[in-house]
Short mmCIF file of C-alpha atoms and ligand atoms in Angstrom, two decimals:
data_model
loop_
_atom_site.label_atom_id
_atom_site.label_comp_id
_atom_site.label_asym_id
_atom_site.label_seq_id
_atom_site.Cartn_x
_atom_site.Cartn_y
_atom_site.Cartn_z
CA UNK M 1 70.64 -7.46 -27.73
CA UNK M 2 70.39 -3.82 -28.85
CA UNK M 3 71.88 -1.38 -26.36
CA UNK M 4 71.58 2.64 -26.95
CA UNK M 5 73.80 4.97 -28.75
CA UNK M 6 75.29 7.03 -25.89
CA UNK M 7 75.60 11.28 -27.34
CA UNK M 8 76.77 13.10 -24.19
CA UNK M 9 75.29 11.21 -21.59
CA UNK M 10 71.98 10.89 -23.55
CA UNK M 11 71.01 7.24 -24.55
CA UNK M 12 69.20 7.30 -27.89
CA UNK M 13 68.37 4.52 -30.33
CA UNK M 14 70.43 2.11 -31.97
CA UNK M 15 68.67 1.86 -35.29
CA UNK M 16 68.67 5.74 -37.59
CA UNK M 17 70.47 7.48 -35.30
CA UNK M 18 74.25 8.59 -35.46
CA UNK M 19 75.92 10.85 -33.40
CA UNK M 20 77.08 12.81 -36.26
CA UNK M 21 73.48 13.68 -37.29
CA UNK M 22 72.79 14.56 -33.66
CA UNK M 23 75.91 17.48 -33.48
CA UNK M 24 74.93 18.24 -37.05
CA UNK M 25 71.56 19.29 -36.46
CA UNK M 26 72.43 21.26 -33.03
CA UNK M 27 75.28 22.79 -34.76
CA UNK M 28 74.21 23.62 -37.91
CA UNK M 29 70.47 23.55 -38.58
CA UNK M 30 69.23 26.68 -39.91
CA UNK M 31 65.89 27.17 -38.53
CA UNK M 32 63.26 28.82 -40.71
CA UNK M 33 60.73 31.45 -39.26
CA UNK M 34 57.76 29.49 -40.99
CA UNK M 35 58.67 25.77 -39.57
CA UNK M 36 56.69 24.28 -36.74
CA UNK M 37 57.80 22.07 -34.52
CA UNK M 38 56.17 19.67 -32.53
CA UNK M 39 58.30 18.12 -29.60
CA UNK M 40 58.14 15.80 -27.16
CA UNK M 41 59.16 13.27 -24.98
CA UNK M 42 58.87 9.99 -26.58
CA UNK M 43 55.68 8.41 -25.29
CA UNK M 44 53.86 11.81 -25.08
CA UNK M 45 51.37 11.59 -27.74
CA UNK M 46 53.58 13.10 -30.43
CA UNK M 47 52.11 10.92 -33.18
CA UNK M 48 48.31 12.69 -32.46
CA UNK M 49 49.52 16.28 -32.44
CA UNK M 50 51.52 15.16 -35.96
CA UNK M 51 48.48 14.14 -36.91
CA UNK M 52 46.13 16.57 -35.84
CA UNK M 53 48.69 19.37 -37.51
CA UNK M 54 48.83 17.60 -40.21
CA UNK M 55 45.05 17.70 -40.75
CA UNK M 56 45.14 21.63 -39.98
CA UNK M 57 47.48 22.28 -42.71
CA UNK M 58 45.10 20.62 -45.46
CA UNK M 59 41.82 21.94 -43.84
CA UNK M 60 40.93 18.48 -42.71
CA UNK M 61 41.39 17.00 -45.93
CA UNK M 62 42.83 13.19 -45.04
CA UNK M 63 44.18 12.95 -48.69
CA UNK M 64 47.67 13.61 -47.48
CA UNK M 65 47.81 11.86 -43.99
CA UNK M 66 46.07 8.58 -46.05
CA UNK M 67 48.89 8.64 -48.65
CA UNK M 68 52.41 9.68 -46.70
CA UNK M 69 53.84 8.39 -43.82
CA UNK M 70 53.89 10.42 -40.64
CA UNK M 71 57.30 10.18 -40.27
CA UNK M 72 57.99 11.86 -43.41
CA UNK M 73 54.78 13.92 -43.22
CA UNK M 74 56.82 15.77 -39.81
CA UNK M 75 60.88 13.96 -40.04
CA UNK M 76 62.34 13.75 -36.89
CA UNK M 77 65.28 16.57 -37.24
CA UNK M 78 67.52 14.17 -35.00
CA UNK M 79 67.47 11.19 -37.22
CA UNK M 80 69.43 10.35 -40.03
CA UNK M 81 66.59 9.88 -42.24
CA UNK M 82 64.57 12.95 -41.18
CA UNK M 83 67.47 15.14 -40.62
CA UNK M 84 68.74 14.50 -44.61
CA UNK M 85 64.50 15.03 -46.03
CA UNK M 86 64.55 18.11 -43.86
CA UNK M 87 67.74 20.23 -45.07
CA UNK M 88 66.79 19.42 -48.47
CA UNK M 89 62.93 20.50 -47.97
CA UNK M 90 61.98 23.88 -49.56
CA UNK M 91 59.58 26.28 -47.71
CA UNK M 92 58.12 26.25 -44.55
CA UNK M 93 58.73 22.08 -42.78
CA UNK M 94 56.89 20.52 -40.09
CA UNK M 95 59.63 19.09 -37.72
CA UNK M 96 58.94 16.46 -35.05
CA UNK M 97 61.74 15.97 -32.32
CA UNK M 98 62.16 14.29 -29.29
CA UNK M 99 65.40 16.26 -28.33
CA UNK M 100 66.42 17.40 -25.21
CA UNK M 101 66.13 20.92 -24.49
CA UNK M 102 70.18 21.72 -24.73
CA UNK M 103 70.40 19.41 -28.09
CA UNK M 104 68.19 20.88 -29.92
CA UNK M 105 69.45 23.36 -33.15
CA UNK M 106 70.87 26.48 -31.60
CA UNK M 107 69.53 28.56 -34.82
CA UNK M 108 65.88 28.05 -33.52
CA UNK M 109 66.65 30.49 -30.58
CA UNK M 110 66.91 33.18 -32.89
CA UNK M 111 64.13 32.39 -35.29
CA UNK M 112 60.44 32.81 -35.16
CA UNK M 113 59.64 29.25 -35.77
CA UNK M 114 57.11 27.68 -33.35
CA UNK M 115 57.09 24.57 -30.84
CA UNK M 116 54.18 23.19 -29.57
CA UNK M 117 55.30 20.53 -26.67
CA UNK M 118 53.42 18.09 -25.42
CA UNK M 119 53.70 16.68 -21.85
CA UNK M 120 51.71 13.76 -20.65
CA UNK M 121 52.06 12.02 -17.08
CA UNK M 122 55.31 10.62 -16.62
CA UNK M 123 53.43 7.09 -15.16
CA UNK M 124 51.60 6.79 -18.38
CA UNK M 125 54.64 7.66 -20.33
CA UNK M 126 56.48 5.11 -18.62
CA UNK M 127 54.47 2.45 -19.60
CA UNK M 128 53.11 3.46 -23.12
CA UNK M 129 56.84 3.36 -23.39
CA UNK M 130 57.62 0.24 -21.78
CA UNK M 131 55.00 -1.86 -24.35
CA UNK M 132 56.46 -0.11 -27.22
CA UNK M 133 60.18 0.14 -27.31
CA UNK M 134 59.96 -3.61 -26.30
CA UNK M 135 58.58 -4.45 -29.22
CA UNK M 136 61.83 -3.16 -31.30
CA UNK M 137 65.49 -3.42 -31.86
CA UNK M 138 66.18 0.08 -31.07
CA UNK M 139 67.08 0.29 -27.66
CA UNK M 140 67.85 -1.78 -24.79
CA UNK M 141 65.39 -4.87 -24.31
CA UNK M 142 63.31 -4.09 -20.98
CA UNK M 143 63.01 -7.83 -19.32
CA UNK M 144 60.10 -6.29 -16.95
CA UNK M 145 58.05 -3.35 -16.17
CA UNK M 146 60.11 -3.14 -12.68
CA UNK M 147 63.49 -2.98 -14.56
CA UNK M 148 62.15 -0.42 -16.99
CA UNK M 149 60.67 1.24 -14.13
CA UNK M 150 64.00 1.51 -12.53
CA UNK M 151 65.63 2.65 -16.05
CA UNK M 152 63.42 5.56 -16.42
CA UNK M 153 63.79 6.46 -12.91
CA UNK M 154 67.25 7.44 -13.46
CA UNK M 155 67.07 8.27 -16.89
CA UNK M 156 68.74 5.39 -18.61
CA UNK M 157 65.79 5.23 -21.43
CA UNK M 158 65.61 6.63 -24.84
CA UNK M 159 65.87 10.59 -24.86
CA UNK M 160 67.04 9.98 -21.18
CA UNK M 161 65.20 11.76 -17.85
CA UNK M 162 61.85 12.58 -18.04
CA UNK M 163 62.02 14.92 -15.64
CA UNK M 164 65.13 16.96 -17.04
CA UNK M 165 63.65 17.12 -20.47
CA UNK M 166 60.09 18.46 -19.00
CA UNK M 167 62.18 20.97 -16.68
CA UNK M 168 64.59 22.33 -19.29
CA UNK M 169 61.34 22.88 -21.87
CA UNK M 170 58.41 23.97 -19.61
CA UNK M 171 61.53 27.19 -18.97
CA UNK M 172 60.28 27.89 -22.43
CA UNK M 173 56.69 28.23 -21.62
CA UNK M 174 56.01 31.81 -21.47
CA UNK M 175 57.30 32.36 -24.78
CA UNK M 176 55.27 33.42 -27.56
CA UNK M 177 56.31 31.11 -30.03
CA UNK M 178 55.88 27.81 -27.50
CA UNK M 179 52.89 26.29 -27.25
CA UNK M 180 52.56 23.99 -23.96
CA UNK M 181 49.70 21.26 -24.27
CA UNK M 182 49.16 18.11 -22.64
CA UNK M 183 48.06 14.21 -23.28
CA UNK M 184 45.23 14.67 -20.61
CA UNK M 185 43.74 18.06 -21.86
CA UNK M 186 43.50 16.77 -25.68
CA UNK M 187 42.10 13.84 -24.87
CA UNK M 188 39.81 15.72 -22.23
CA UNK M 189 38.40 18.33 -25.04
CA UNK M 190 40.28 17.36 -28.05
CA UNK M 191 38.28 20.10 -30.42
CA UNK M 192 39.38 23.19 -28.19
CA UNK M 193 42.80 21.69 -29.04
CA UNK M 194 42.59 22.01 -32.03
CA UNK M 195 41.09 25.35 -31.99
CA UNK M 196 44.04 26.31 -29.78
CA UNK M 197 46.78 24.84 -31.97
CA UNK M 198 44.90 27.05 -35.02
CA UNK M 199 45.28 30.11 -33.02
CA UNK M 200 48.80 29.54 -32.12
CA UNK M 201 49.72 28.71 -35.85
CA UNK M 202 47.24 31.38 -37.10
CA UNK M 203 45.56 29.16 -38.95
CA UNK M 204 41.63 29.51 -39.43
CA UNK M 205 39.50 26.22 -39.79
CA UNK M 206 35.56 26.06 -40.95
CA UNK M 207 33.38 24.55 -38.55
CA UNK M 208 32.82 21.83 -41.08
CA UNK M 209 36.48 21.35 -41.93
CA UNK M 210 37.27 21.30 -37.81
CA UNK M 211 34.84 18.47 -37.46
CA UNK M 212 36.81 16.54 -40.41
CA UNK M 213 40.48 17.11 -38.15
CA UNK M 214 38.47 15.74 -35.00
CA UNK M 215 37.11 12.27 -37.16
CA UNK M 216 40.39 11.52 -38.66
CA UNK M 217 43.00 12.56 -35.79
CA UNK M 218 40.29 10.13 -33.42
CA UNK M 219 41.99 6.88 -31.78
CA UNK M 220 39.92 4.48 -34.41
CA UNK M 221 40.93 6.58 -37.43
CA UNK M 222 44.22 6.56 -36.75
CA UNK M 223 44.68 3.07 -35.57
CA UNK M 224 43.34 1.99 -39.02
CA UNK M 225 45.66 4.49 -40.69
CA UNK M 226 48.48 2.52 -41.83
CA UNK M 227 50.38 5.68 -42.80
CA UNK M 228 50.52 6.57 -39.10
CA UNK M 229 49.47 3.40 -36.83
CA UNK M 230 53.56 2.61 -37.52
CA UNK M 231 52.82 -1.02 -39.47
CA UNK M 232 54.67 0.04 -42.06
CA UNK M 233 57.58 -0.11 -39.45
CA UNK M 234 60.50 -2.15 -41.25
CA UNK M 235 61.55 -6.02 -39.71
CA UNK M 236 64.90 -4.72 -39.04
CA UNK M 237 63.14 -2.50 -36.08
CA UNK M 238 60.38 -4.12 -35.10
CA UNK M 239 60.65 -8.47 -36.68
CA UNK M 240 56.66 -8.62 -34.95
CA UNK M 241 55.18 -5.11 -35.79
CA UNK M 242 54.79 -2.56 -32.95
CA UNK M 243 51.56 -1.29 -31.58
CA UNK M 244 51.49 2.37 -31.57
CA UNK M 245 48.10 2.61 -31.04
CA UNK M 246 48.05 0.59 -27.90
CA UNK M 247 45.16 2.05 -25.62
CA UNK M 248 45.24 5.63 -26.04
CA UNK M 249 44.22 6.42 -22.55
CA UNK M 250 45.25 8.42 -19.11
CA UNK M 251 45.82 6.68 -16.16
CA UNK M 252 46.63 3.22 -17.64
CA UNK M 253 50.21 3.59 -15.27
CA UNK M 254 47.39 2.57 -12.32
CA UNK M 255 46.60 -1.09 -14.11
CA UNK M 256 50.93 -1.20 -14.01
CA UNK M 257 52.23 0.41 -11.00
CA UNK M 258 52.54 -1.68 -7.63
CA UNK M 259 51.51 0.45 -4.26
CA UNK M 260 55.38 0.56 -3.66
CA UNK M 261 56.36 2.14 -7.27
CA UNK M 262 53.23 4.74 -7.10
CA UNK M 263 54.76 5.75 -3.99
CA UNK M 264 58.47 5.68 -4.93
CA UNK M 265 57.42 7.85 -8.68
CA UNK M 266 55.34 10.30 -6.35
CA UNK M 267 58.53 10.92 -4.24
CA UNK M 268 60.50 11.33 -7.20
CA UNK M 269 58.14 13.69 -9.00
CA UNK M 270 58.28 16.10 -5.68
CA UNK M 271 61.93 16.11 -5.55
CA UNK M 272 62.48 16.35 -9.53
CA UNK M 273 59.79 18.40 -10.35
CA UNK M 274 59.06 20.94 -7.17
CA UNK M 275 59.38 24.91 -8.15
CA UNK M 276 56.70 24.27 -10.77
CA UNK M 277 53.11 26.20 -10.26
CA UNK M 278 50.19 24.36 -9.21
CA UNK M 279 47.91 23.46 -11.82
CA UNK M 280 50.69 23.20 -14.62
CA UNK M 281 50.52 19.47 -14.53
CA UNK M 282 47.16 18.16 -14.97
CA UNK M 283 47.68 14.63 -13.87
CA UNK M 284 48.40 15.84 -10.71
P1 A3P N 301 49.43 4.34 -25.12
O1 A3P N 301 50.63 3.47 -25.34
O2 A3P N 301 49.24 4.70 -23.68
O3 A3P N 301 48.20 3.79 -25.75
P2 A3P N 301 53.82 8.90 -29.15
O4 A3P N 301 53.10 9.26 -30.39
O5 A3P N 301 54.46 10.04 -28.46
O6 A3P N 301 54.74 7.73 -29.36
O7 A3P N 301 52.71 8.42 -28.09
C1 A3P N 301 52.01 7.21 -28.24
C2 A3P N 301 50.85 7.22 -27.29
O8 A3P N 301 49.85 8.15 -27.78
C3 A3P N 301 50.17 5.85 -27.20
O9 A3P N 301 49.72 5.73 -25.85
C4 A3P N 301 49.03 6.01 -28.20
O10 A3P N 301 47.97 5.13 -28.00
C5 A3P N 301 48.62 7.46 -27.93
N1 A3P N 301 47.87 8.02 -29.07
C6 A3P N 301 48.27 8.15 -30.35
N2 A3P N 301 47.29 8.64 -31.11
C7 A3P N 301 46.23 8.83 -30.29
C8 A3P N 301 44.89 9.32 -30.51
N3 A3P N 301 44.45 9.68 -31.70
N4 A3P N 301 44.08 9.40 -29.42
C9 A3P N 301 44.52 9.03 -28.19
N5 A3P N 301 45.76 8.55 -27.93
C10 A3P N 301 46.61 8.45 -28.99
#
């Protein structure tokens, strides 16, 4: 049974990560003005924005997104892999990361590259991540939704707390090179998304080539994507496939959740979470 890969009290995966690759790339990274990241917390919906960027950058041509992986399309800066395709990548990269707020490279405080973070209800995380990471060898097999439950609760998942990671970020939000979005307002009006996301990378889309980014960043598009619906996922991580695309829904958690956990997470999410403004979170 796979456990985690412990970096400073942060449990990460087992399988392409090292803890040499995670110091290297807070350490010594060198951030360029022109990269973009998009970061998350696993579960969040990273793989949509990827996409949806993606799209942006060729004018809604699919060519690209039908012919690369997504993983190499945006590496994750924190993984072996991604972290080696990245330092050797010439101009301007797309970077995904799931990093925690204090991991992440120190050189991209003092640079004008961009983040857009996406946050997504925590209950919905908690299960999208539950069915997933279950399905692989890289961390710690979940026996149950109420043991998992209890794991994320205190943090003992991949990427660790929820609620520190959102914290630390959202501190970021006023910025003008941060970009907050959420799960629940793409999904709600996903083409004012993308108009936003164009604004914020100064990018300028056709009305035609918008409505091409919409039809092949959609659920069904992507799902039957196998450059980003993750079945080209290797045996060694995942010996039965993994399900990326699961539902692609908010409020799943409700189909999960006993009365006693909704009450319990709601508890926790005043304590964890209070000092925010109303309205930020729009699950709530
Ligand atoms: P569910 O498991 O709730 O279905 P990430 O990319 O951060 O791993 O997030 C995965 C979640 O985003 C999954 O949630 C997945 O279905 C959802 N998702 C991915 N692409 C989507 C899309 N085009 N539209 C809606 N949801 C999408």
């Amino acid at each position: 049974m796979s456990d985690y890969l412990w970096f400073e009290g942060i449990p990460f995966p087992v399988i392409h990560y090292e803890k040499k690759t995670i110091e290297e790339s807070r350490d010594k990274f060198v951030f360029r003005d022109e990269d973009i990241v998009i970061l998350t917390y696993p579960k969040s919906g990273t793989n949509w924005v990827k996409e949806i960027v993606c799209l942006i950058e060729k004018k809604g041509d699919p060519s690209w997104i039908q012919s690369v992986p997504i993983w190499d399309r945006s590496p994750w800066i924190e993984s072996q892999i991604g972290y080696q395709l990245l330092i050797n990548e010439e101009g301007p990269r797309l970077i995904t990361s799931h990093l925690p707020f204090h991991f992440f490279p120190k050189s991209f405080f003092s640079s004008k590259a961009k983040i857009i973070y996406v946050i997504r209800n925590p209950r919905d995380v908690l299960v999208s991540g539950y069915f997933f990471w279950r399905k692989t060898k890289y961390v710690k097999f979940p026996e149950s939704l109420t043991t998992y439950f209890e794991w994320f609760i205190k943090g003992n998942v991949a990427y660790g707390s929820w609620f520190e990671h959102t914290r630390a970020w959202l501190s970021m939000r006023k910025r003008d090179n941060f970009l907050l979005l959420s799960y629940e307002d793409i999904k709600k009006d996903t083409k004012s998304t993308i108009k936003k996301i164009c604004d914020f990378l100064g990018k300028k889309l056709e009305p035609n080539e918008l409505d091409m980014v919409l039809k092949y960043s959609s659920f069904q598009a992507m799902k039957e994507n196998k450059m980003s619906n993750y079945s080209l996922t290797t045996k060694d991580v995942a010996p039965n496939g993994v399900d990326l695309l699961r539902k692609g829904v908010t409020g799943d958690w409700k189909n999960h959740f006993t009365v006693a956990q909704a009450e319990a997470f709601d508890k926790v999410f005043q304590e964890k979470m209070a000092g925010f403004p109303p309205g930020l979170f729009p699950w709530e």
